Amino acid sequence: MGRATERAPSRSRRIVVRVLLWGTTVLAVLAIFAVWASRELLNPNNWSDTSTKLLQNATVREATATYLIDQLYANVNVENEIKARLPKELQALAGPVAGGVRTVGTEVAKRLLESPRVQELWRHANRTADQAFVNIVNGHKGALTLENGQVTLDLAPVVAELTKRLGLPNVSSKLPPSVAHLKILKSNQLSFVQDVGKALKNLALALTILVPLLYALAIFLARGYRRRMLMSVGIAAVFVGVVVLVARTVVISRVTDSLVKTESVRPAAHSALSIATLRLSEIAGAFIFIGVPLIAAAWFAGPSAVAVRGRRAIAPFLRERPDWTYGITAVVMGLIFIWDPIPATGKLAGIIVFLALAFLGTYLLRRQTAEEFPPQAAPT
């Protein structure tokens, strides 16, 4: 790579390569957000996992418990419900008892939401709602016709469990549908959501394919300085990851401050946004994880004294023991796949791609060291 015998590229080619590099970098930032949104919204398993993590967060759980108790007391005359269950001579105590139930109700609700049974009900409800959303995007309404073409989050089992714990087992049936069945999409929004969902799905797929191909094209066109272009691509990948991580931090802070006006709710909103965008940071981290080895590989193939000494030291081994060389590469990649630091290293397609790139890099390194440090002629 980058040998002096290669013809120097023209100025116009350098401009094209530079525009291609940074244009692809902009697309890479867009790709991260598109892939995150697609994986989060169009994958019921991912969405149910995220929603469960939300409920497992103490701050979010406290806010949810407070909301449920507030909705219970806003929509049901709890005092009358308690009075109906007390003997006639004790009915005068219904008011103080109702106040006491409200005082301890939030703690009861928090403990309830912490229980594995309710978290599993929550997971199932969110997965069912997101599956309905995915069905719409894919053009299959399925059971939506039973809900008048609306997508709802069915929390009735959770609400029923809460009222039962509070000693009001029949109250949940008296709550309005808007409390236990949170409306996510109305029937007049389905067509728009279908179009947007399909566009998001196609955009994520297209950019996932296009971004690495365009980076590869930039390296291919950089005749005469491909090693430096490889390093530039690595730097660009790290830059993309850092930009998205910084943007995530800024967005979480700004959205929380601008949209949530109640001070007591802000910690829960901040936690919810942090958890909901966790996969965004994982994808951004994957760009950094990929970019750093590219930078290291380009540096090691370069002219620095340390890199040259390193290549000279391993040249005999690379030349004489190709089986061990490729075997070591396979073992190192196997350890990385076991570690599974990014989503791609745990998927078959990612494993195949990374293995191919690792073996290609090993081959190029062997070829470079063979040209730089040929075997010494035997003395006569």
JSON list of N, CA and C in Angstrom, two decimals, residues 216-273:
[
{"chain": "A", "resi": 216, "resn": "ALA", "atom": "N", "xyz": [-14.91, 1.91, 1.17]},
{"chain": "A", "resi": 216, "resn": "ALA", "atom": "CA", "xyz": [-14.02, 1.03, 0.41]},
{"chain": "A", "resi": 216, "resn": "ALA", "atom": "C", "xyz": [-13.68, 1.63, -0.95]},
{"chain": "A", "resi": 217, "resn": "LEU", "atom": "N", "xyz": [-14.65, 2.30, -1.57]},
{"chain": "A", "resi": 217, "resn": "LEU", "atom": "CA", "xyz": [-14.41, 2.95, -2.86]},
{"chain": "A", "resi": 217, "resn": "LEU", "atom": "C", "xyz": [-13.40, 4.08, -2.71]},
{"chain": "A", "resi": 218, "resn": "ALA", "atom": "N", "xyz": [-13.50, 4.83, -1.62]},
{"chain": "A", "resi": 218, "resn": "ALA", "atom": "CA", "xyz": [-12.54, 5.92, -1.38]},
{"chain": "A", "resi": 218, "resn": "ALA", "atom": "C", "xyz": [-11.12, 5.37, -1.26]},
{"chain": "A", "resi": 219, "resn": "ILE", "atom": "N", "xyz": [-10.97, 4.24, -0.55]},
{"chain": "A", "resi": 219, "resn": "ILE", "atom": "CA", "xyz": [-9.65, 3.62, -0.42]},
{"chain": "A", "resi": 219, "resn": "ILE", "atom": "C", "xyz": [-9.16, 3.12, -1.77]},
{"chain": "A", "resi": 220, "resn": "PHE", "atom": "N", "xyz": [-10.05, 2.52, -2.55]},
{"chain": "A", "resi": 220, "resn": "PHE", "atom": "CA", "xyz": [-9.67, 1.99, -3.86]},
{"chain": "A", "resi": 220, "resn": "PHE", "atom": "C", "xyz": [-9.22, 3.11, -4.81]},
{"chain": "A", "resi": 221, "resn": "LEU", "atom": "N", "xyz": [-9.92, 4.24, -4.78]},
{"chain": "A", "resi": 221, "resn": "LEU", "atom": "CA", "xyz": [-9.59, 5.35, -5.69]},
{"chain": "A", "resi": 221, "resn": "LEU", "atom": "C", "xyz": [-8.34, 6.11, -5.25]},
{"chain": "A", "resi": 222, "resn": "ALA", "atom": "N", "xyz": [-7.93, 5.93, -4.00]},
{"chain": "A", "resi": 222, "resn": "ALA", "atom": "CA", "xyz": [-6.77, 6.68, -3.49]},
{"chain": "A", "resi": 222, "resn": "ALA", "atom": "C", "xyz": [-5.47, 6.00, -3.92]},
{"chain": "A", "resi": 223, "resn": "ARG", "atom": "N", "xyz": [-5.31, 5.84, -5.21]},
{"chain": "A", "resi": 223, "resn": "ARG", "atom": "CA", "xyz": [-4.11, 5.19, -5.72]},
{"chain": "A", "resi": 223, "resn": "ARG", "atom": "C", "xyz": [-2.87, 6.03, -5.39]},
{"chain": "A", "resi": 224, "resn": "GLY", "atom": "N", "xyz": [-1.88, 5.38, -4.82]},
{"chain": "A", "resi": 224, "resn": "GLY", "atom": "CA", "xyz": [-0.66, 6.07, -4.44]},
{"chain": "A", "resi": 224, "resn": "GLY", "atom": "C", "xyz": [-0.63, 6.49, -2.98]},
{"chain": "A", "resi": 225, "resn": "TYR", "atom": "N", "xyz": [-1.78, 6.51, -2.32]},
{"chain": "A", "resi": 225, "resn": "TYR", "atom": "CA", "xyz": [-1.78, 6.86, -0.88]},
{"chain": "A", "resi": 225, "resn": "TYR", "atom": "C", "xyz": [-2.91, 6.12, -0.17]},
{"chain": "A", "resi": 226, "resn": "ARG", "atom": "N", "xyz": [-3.07, 4.85, -0.54]},
{"chain": "A", "resi": 226, "resn": "ARG", "atom": "CA", "xyz": [-4.15, 4.05, 0.05]},
{"chain": "A", "resi": 226, "resn": "ARG", "atom": "C", "xyz": [-3.95, 3.83, 1.55]},
{"chain": "A", "resi": 227, "resn": "ARG", "atom": "N", "xyz": [-2.70, 3.68, 1.98]},
{"chain": "A", "resi": 227, "resn": "ARG", "atom": "CA", "xyz": [-2.47, 3.50, 3.40]},
{"chain": "A", "resi": 227, "resn": "ARG", "atom": "C", "xyz": [-2.95, 4.70, 4.20]},
{"chain": "A", "resi": 228, "resn": "ARG", "atom": "N", "xyz": [-2.63, 5.89, 3.70]},
{"chain": "A", "resi": 228, "resn": "ARG", "atom": "CA", "xyz": [-3.08, 7.11, 4.38]},
{"chain": "A", "resi": 228, "resn": "ARG", "atom": "C", "xyz": [-4.60, 7.23, 4.32]},
{"chain": "A", "resi": 229, "resn": "MET", "atom": "N", "xyz": [-5.20, 6.79, 3.22]},
{"chain": "A", "resi": 229, "resn": "MET", "atom": "CA", "xyz": [-6.66, 6.85, 3.12]},
{"chain": "A", "resi": 229, "resn": "MET", "atom": "C", "xyz": [-7.30, 5.86, 4.09]},
{"chain": "A", "resi": 230, "resn": "LEU", "atom": "N", "xyz": [-6.67, 4.69, 4.26]},
{"chain": "A", "resi": 230, "resn": "LEU", "atom": "CA", "xyz": [-7.17, 3.74, 5.25]},
{"chain": "A", "resi": 230, "resn": "LEU", "atom": "C", "xyz": [-7.16, 4.38, 6.63]},
{"chain": "A", "resi": 231, "resn": "MET", "atom": "N", "xyz": [-6.08, 5.09, 6.95]},
{"chain": "A", "resi": 231, "resn": "MET", "atom": "CA", "xyz": [-6.03, 5.78, 8.24]},
{"chain": "A", "resi": 231, "resn": "MET", "atom": "C", "xyz": [-7.10, 6.86, 8.32]},
{"chain": "A", "resi": 232, "resn": "SER", "atom": "N", "xyz": [-7.34, 7.57, 7.21]},
{"chain": "A", "resi": 232, "resn": "SER", "atom": "CA", "xyz": [-8.38, 8.61, 7.19]},
{"chain": "A", "resi": 232, "resn": "SER", "atom": "C", "xyz": [-9.76, 8.01, 7.43]},
{"chain": "A", "resi": 233, "resn": "VAL", "atom": "N", "xyz": [-10.00, 6.84, 6.84]},
{"chain": "A", "resi": 233, "resn": "VAL", "atom": "CA", "xyz": [-11.29, 6.17, 7.06]},
{"chain": "A", "resi": 233, "resn": "VAL", "atom": "C", "xyz": [-11.43, 5.77, 8.53]},
{"chain": "A", "resi": 234, "resn": "GLY", "atom": "N", "xyz": [-10.34, 5.27, 9.13]},
{"chain": "A", "resi": 234, "resn": "GLY", "atom": "CA", "xyz": [-10.38, 4.93, 10.55]},
{"chain": "A", "resi": 234, "resn": "GLY", "atom": "C", "xyz": [-10.66, 6.15, 11.41]},
{"chain": "A", "resi": 235, "resn": "ILE", "atom": "N", "xyz": [-9.99, 7.26, 11.10]},
{"chain": "A", "resi": 235, "resn": "ILE", "atom": "CA", "xyz": [-10.21, 8.51, 11.84]},
{"chain": "A", "resi": 235, "resn": "ILE", "atom": "C", "xyz": [-11.66, 8.97, 11.66]},
{"chain": "A", "resi": 236, "resn": "ALA", "atom": "N", "xyz": [-12.18, 8.86, 10.43]},
{"chain": "A", "resi": 236, "resn": "ALA", "atom": "CA", "xyz": [-13.55, 9.27, 10.16]},
{"chain": "A", "resi": 236, "resn": "ALA", "atom": "C", "xyz": [-14.53, 8.42, 10.97]},
{"chain": "A", "resi": 237, "resn": "ALA", "atom": "N", "xyz": [-14.27, 7.11, 11.07]},
{"chain": "A", "resi": 237, "resn": "ALA", "atom": "CA", "xyz": [-15.16, 6.22, 11.83]},
{"chain": "A", "resi": 237, "resn": "ALA", "atom": "C", "xyz": [-15.16, 6.61, 13.30]},
{"chain": "A", "resi": 238, "resn": "VAL", "atom": "N", "xyz": [-13.97, 6.87, 13.86]},
{"chain": "A", "resi": 238, "resn": "VAL", "atom": "CA", "xyz": [-13.90, 7.30, 15.26]},
{"chain": "A", "resi": 238, "resn": "VAL", "atom": "C", "xyz": [-14.61, 8.64, 15.43]},
{"chain": "A", "resi": 239, "resn": "PHE", "atom": "N", "xyz": [-14.42, 9.55, 14.49]},
{"chain": "A", "resi": 239, "resn": "PHE", "atom": "CA", "xyz": [-15.07, 10.86, 14.54]},
{"chain": "A", "resi": 239, "resn": "PHE", "atom": "C", "xyz": [-16.59, 10.71, 14.55]},
{"chain": "A", "resi": 240, "resn": "VAL", "atom": "N", "xyz": [-17.11, 9.84, 13.69]},
{"chain": "A", "resi": 240, "resn": "VAL", "atom": "CA", "xyz": [-18.56, 9.61, 13.62]},
{"chain": "A", "resi": 240, "resn": "VAL", "atom": "C", "xyz": [-19.08, 9.11, 14.97]},
{"chain": "A", "resi": 241, "resn": "GLY", "atom": "N", "xyz": [-18.38, 8.13, 15.55]},
{"chain": "A", "resi": 241, "resn": "GLY", "atom": "CA", "xyz": [-18.82, 7.59, 16.83]},
{"chain": "A", "resi": 241, "resn": "GLY", "atom": "C", "xyz": [-18.82, 8.64, 17.92]},
{"chain": "A", "resi": 242, "resn": "VAL", "atom": "N", "xyz": [-17.76, 9.44, 17.98]},
{"chain": "A", "resi": 242, "resn": "VAL", "atom": "CA", "xyz": [-17.67, 10.48, 19.01]},
{"chain": "A", "resi": 242, "resn": "VAL", "atom": "C", "xyz": [-18.75, 11.53, 18.82]},
{"chain": "A", "resi": 243, "resn": "VAL", "atom": "N", "xyz": [-18.99, 11.95, 17.56]},
{"chain": "A", "resi": 243, "resn": "VAL", "atom": "CA", "xyz": [-20.02, 12.95, 17.28]},
{"chain": "A", "resi": 243, "resn": "VAL", "atom": "C", "xyz": [-21.39, 12.46, 17.76]},
{"chain": "A", "resi": 244, "resn": "VAL", "atom": "N", "xyz": [-21.72, 11.21, 17.48]},
{"chain": "A", "resi": 244, "resn": "VAL", "atom": "CA", "xyz": [-23.03, 10.67, 17.88]},
{"chain": "A", "resi": 244, "resn": "VAL", "atom": "C", "xyz": [-23.12, 10.57, 19.40]},
{"chain": "A", "resi": 245, "resn": "LEU", "atom": "N", "xyz": [-22.05, 10.14, 20.06]},
{"chain": "A", "resi": 245, "resn": "LEU", "atom": "CA", "xyz": [-22.08, 10.06, 21.52]},
{"chain": "A", "resi": 245, "resn": "LEU", "atom": "C", "xyz": [-22.27, 11.44, 22.16]},
{"chain": "A", "resi": 246, "resn": "VAL", "atom": "N", "xyz": [-21.57, 12.43, 21.63]},
{"chain": "A", "resi": 246, "resn": "VAL", "atom": "CA", "xyz": [-21.73, 13.80, 22.14]},
{"chain": "A", "resi": 246, "resn": "VAL", "atom": "C", "xyz": [-23.14, 14.31, 21.85]},
{"chain": "A", "resi": 247, "resn": "ALA", "atom": "N", "xyz": [-23.63, 14.05, 20.64]},
{"chain": "A", "resi": 247, "resn": "ALA", "atom": "CA", "xyz": [-24.98, 14.49, 20.28]},
{"chain": "A", "resi": 247, "resn": "ALA", "atom": "C", "xyz": [-26.03, 13.85, 21.19]},
{"chain": "A", "resi": 248, "resn": "ARG", "atom": "N", "xyz": [-25.84, 12.57, 21.50]},
{"chain": "A", "resi": 248, "resn": "ARG", "atom": "CA", "xyz": [-26.78, 11.88, 22.41]},
{"chain": "A", "resi": 248, "resn": "ARG", "atom": "C", "xyz": [-26.80, 12.56, 23.77]},
{"chain": "A", "resi": 249, "resn": "THR", "atom": "N", "xyz": [-25.64, 12.87, 24.31]},
{"chain": "A", "resi": 249, "resn": "THR", "atom": "CA", "xyz": [-25.57, 13.53, 25.61]},
{"chain": "A", "resi": 249, "resn": "THR", "atom": "C", "xyz": [-26.25, 14.88, 25.60]},
{"chain": "A", "resi": 250, "resn": "VAL", "atom": "N", "xyz": [-25.99, 15.66, 24.55]},
{"chain": "A", "resi": 250, "resn": "VAL", "atom": "CA", "xyz": [-26.58, 17.00, 24.43]},
{"chain": "A", "resi": 250, "resn": "VAL", "atom": "C", "xyz": [-28.10, 16.90, 24.27]},
{"chain": "A", "resi": 251, "resn": "VAL", "atom": "N", "xyz": [-28.55, 15.99, 23.43]},
{"chain": "A", "resi": 251, "resn": "VAL", "atom": "CA", "xyz": [-30.00, 15.85, 23.18]},
{"chain": "A", "resi": 251, "resn": "VAL", "atom": "C", "xyz": [-30.72, 15.45, 24.46]},
{"chain": "A", "resi": 252, "resn": "ILE", "atom": "N", "xyz": [-30.18, 14.48, 25.19]},
{"chain": "A", "resi": 252, "resn": "ILE", "atom": "CA", "xyz": [-30.83, 14.04, 26.44]},
{"chain": "A", "resi": 252, "resn": "ILE", "atom": "C", "xyz": [-30.97, 15.22, 27.40]},
{"chain": "A", "resi": 253, "resn": "SER", "atom": "N", "xyz": [-29.91, 16.00, 27.53]},
{"chain": "A", "resi": 253, "resn": "SER", "atom": "CA", "xyz": [-29.94, 17.14, 28.45]},
{"chain": "A", "resi": 253, "resn": "SER", "atom": "C", "xyz": [-30.91, 18.22, 27.98]},
{"chain": "A", "resi": 254, "resn": "ARG", "atom": "N", "xyz": [-30.83, 18.57, 26.68]},
{"chain": "A", "resi": 254, "resn": "ARG", "atom": "CA", "xyz": [-31.66, 19.65, 26.17]},
{"chain": "A", "resi": 254, "resn": "ARG", "atom": "C", "xyz": [-33.14, 19.26, 26.15]},
{"chain": "A", "resi": 255, "resn": "VAL", "atom": "N", "xyz": [-33.44, 18.04, 25.72]},
{"chain": "A", "resi": 255, "resn": "VAL", "atom": "CA", "xyz": [-34.85, 17.60, 25.65]},
{"chain": "A", "resi": 255, "resn": "VAL", "atom": "C", "xyz": [-35.45, 17.57, 27.05]},
{"chain": "A", "resi": 256, "resn": "THR", "atom": "N", "xyz": [-34.69, 17.05, 28.00]},
{"chain": "A", "resi": 256, "resn": "THR", "atom": "CA", "xyz": [-35.19, 16.99, 29.38]},
{"chain": "A", "resi": 256, "resn": "THR", "atom": "C", "xyz": [-35.48, 18.38, 29.92]},
{"chain": "A", "resi": 257, "resn": "ASP", "atom": "N", "xyz": [-34.57, 19.31, 29.68]},
{"chain": "A", "resi": 257, "resn": "ASP", "atom": "CA", "xyz": [-34.74, 20.67, 30.22]},
{"chain": "A", "resi": 257, "resn": "ASP", "atom": "C", "xyz": [-35.84, 21.44, 29.52]},
{"chain": "A", "resi": 258, "resn": "SER", "atom": "N", "xyz": [-36.00, 21.23, 28.20]},
{"chain": "A", "resi": 258, "resn": "SER", "atom": "CA", "xyz": [-36.95, 22.05, 27.45]},
{"chain": "A", "resi": 258, "resn": "SER", "atom": "C", "xyz": [-38.38, 21.49, 27.46]},
{"chain": "A", "resi": 259, "resn": "LEU", "atom": "N", "xyz": [-38.52, 20.18, 27.49]},
{"chain": "A", "resi": 259, "resn": "LEU", "atom": "CA", "xyz": [-39.86, 19.59, 27.38]},
{"chain": "A", "resi": 259, "resn": "LEU", "atom": "C", "xyz": [-40.47, 19.23, 28.73]},
{"chain": "A", "resi": 260, "resn": "VAL", "atom": "N", "xyz": [-39.64, 18.93, 29.71]},
{"chain": "A", "resi": 260, "resn": "VAL", "atom": "CA", "xyz": [-40.16, 18.53, 31.02]},
{"chain": "A", "resi": 260, "resn": "VAL", "atom": "C", "xyz": [-40.10, 19.73, 31.95]},
{"chain": "A", "resi": 261, "resn": "LYS", "atom": "N", "xyz": [-41.25, 20.30, 32.24]},
{"chain": "A", "resi": 261, "resn": "LYS", "atom": "CA", "xyz": [-41.30, 21.52, 33.05]},
{"chain": "A", "resi": 261, "resn": "LYS", "atom": "C", "xyz": [-41.37, 21.23, 34.54]},
{"chain": "A", "resi": 262, "resn": "THR", "atom": "N", "xyz": [-41.85, 20.05, 34.92]},
{"chain": "A", "resi": 262, "resn": "THR", "atom": "CA", "xyz": [-41.95, 19.70, 36.34]},
{"chain": "A", "resi": 262, "resn": "THR", "atom": "C", "xyz": [-40.61, 19.18, 36.84]},
{"chain": "A", "resi": 263, "resn": "GLU", "atom": "N", "xyz": [-40.05, 19.87, 37.81]},
{"chain": "A", "resi": 263, "resn": "GLU", "atom": "CA", "xyz": [-38.71, 19.55, 38.29]},
{"chain": "A", "resi": 263, "resn": "GLU", "atom": "C", "xyz": [-38.64, 18.12, 38.82]},
{"chain": "A", "resi": 264, "resn": "SER", "atom": "N", "xyz": [-39.68, 17.66, 39.51]},
{"chain": "A", "resi": 264, "resn": "SER", "atom": "CA", "xyz": [-39.65, 16.34, 40.12]},
{"chain": "A", "resi": 264, "resn": "SER", "atom": "C", "xyz": [-39.65, 15.21, 39.10]},
{"chain": "A", "resi": 265, "resn": "VAL", "atom": "N", "xyz": [-40.12, 15.51, 37.89]},
{"chain": "A", "resi": 265, "resn": "VAL", "atom": "CA", "xyz": [-40.23, 14.49, 36.85]},
{"chain": "A", "resi": 265, "resn": "VAL", "atom": "C", "xyz": [-38.96, 14.41, 36.01]},
{"chain": "A", "resi": 266, "resn": "ARG", "atom": "N", "xyz": [-38.13, 15.44, 36.05]},
{"chain": "A", "resi": 266, "resn": "ARG", "atom": "CA", "xyz": [-36.95, 15.50, 35.18]},
{"chain": "A", "resi": 266, "resn": "ARG", "atom": "C", "xyz": [-35.98, 14.34, 35.37]},
{"chain": "A", "resi": 267, "resn": "PRO", "atom": "N", "xyz": [-35.69, 13.91, 36.61]},
{"chain": "A", "resi": 267, "resn": "PRO", "atom": "CA", "xyz": [-34.78, 12.75, 36.73]},
{"chain": "A", "resi": 267, "resn": "PRO", "atom": "C", "xyz": [-35.31, 11.51, 36.02]},
{"chain": "A", "resi": 268, "resn": "ALA", "atom": "N", "xyz": [-36.62, 11.26, 36.12]},
{"chain": "A", "resi": 268, "resn": "ALA", "atom": "CA", "xyz": [-37.21, 10.10, 35.44]},
{"chain": "A", "resi": 268, "resn": "ALA", "atom": "C", "xyz": [-37.13, 10.27, 33.93]},
{"chain": "A", "resi": 269, "resn": "ALA", "atom": "N", "xyz": [-37.40, 11.48, 33.43]},
{"chain": "A", "resi": 269, "resn": "ALA", "atom": "CA", "xyz": [-37.33, 11.72, 31.99]},
{"chain": "A", "resi": 269, "resn": "ALA", "atom": "C", "xyz": [-35.90, 11.55, 31.48]},
{"chain": "A", "resi": 270, "resn": "HIS", "atom": "N", "xyz": [-34.94, 12.03, 32.26]},
{"chain": "A", "resi": 270, "resn": "HIS", "atom": "CA", "xyz": [-33.53, 11.89, 31.88]},
{"chain": "A", "resi": 270, "resn": "HIS", "atom": "C", "xyz": [-33.14, 10.42, 31.82]},
{"chain": "A", "resi": 271, "resn": "SER", "atom": "N", "xyz": [-33.56, 9.65, 32.82]},
{"chain": "A", "resi": 271, "resn": "SER", "atom": "CA", "xyz": [-33.24, 8.22, 32.85]},
{"chain": "A", "resi": 271, "resn": "SER", "atom": "C", "xyz": [-33.91, 7.50, 31.69]},
{"chain": "A", "resi": 272, "resn": "ALA", "atom": "N", "xyz": [-35.16, 7.87, 31.40]},
{"chain": "A", "resi": 272, "resn": "ALA", "atom": "CA", "xyz": [-35.89, 7.22, 30.31]},
{"chain": "A", "resi": 272, "resn": "ALA", "atom": "C", "xyz": [-35.21, 7.46, 28.96]},
{"chain": "A", "resi": 273, "resn": "LEU", "atom": "N", "xyz": [-34.79, 8.70, 28.72]},
{"chain": "A", "resi": 273, "resn": "LEU", "atom": "CA", "xyz": [-34.10, 9.02, 27.47]},
{"chain": "A", "resi": 273, "resn": "LEU", "atom": "C", "xyz": [-32.75, 8.31, 27.39]}
]
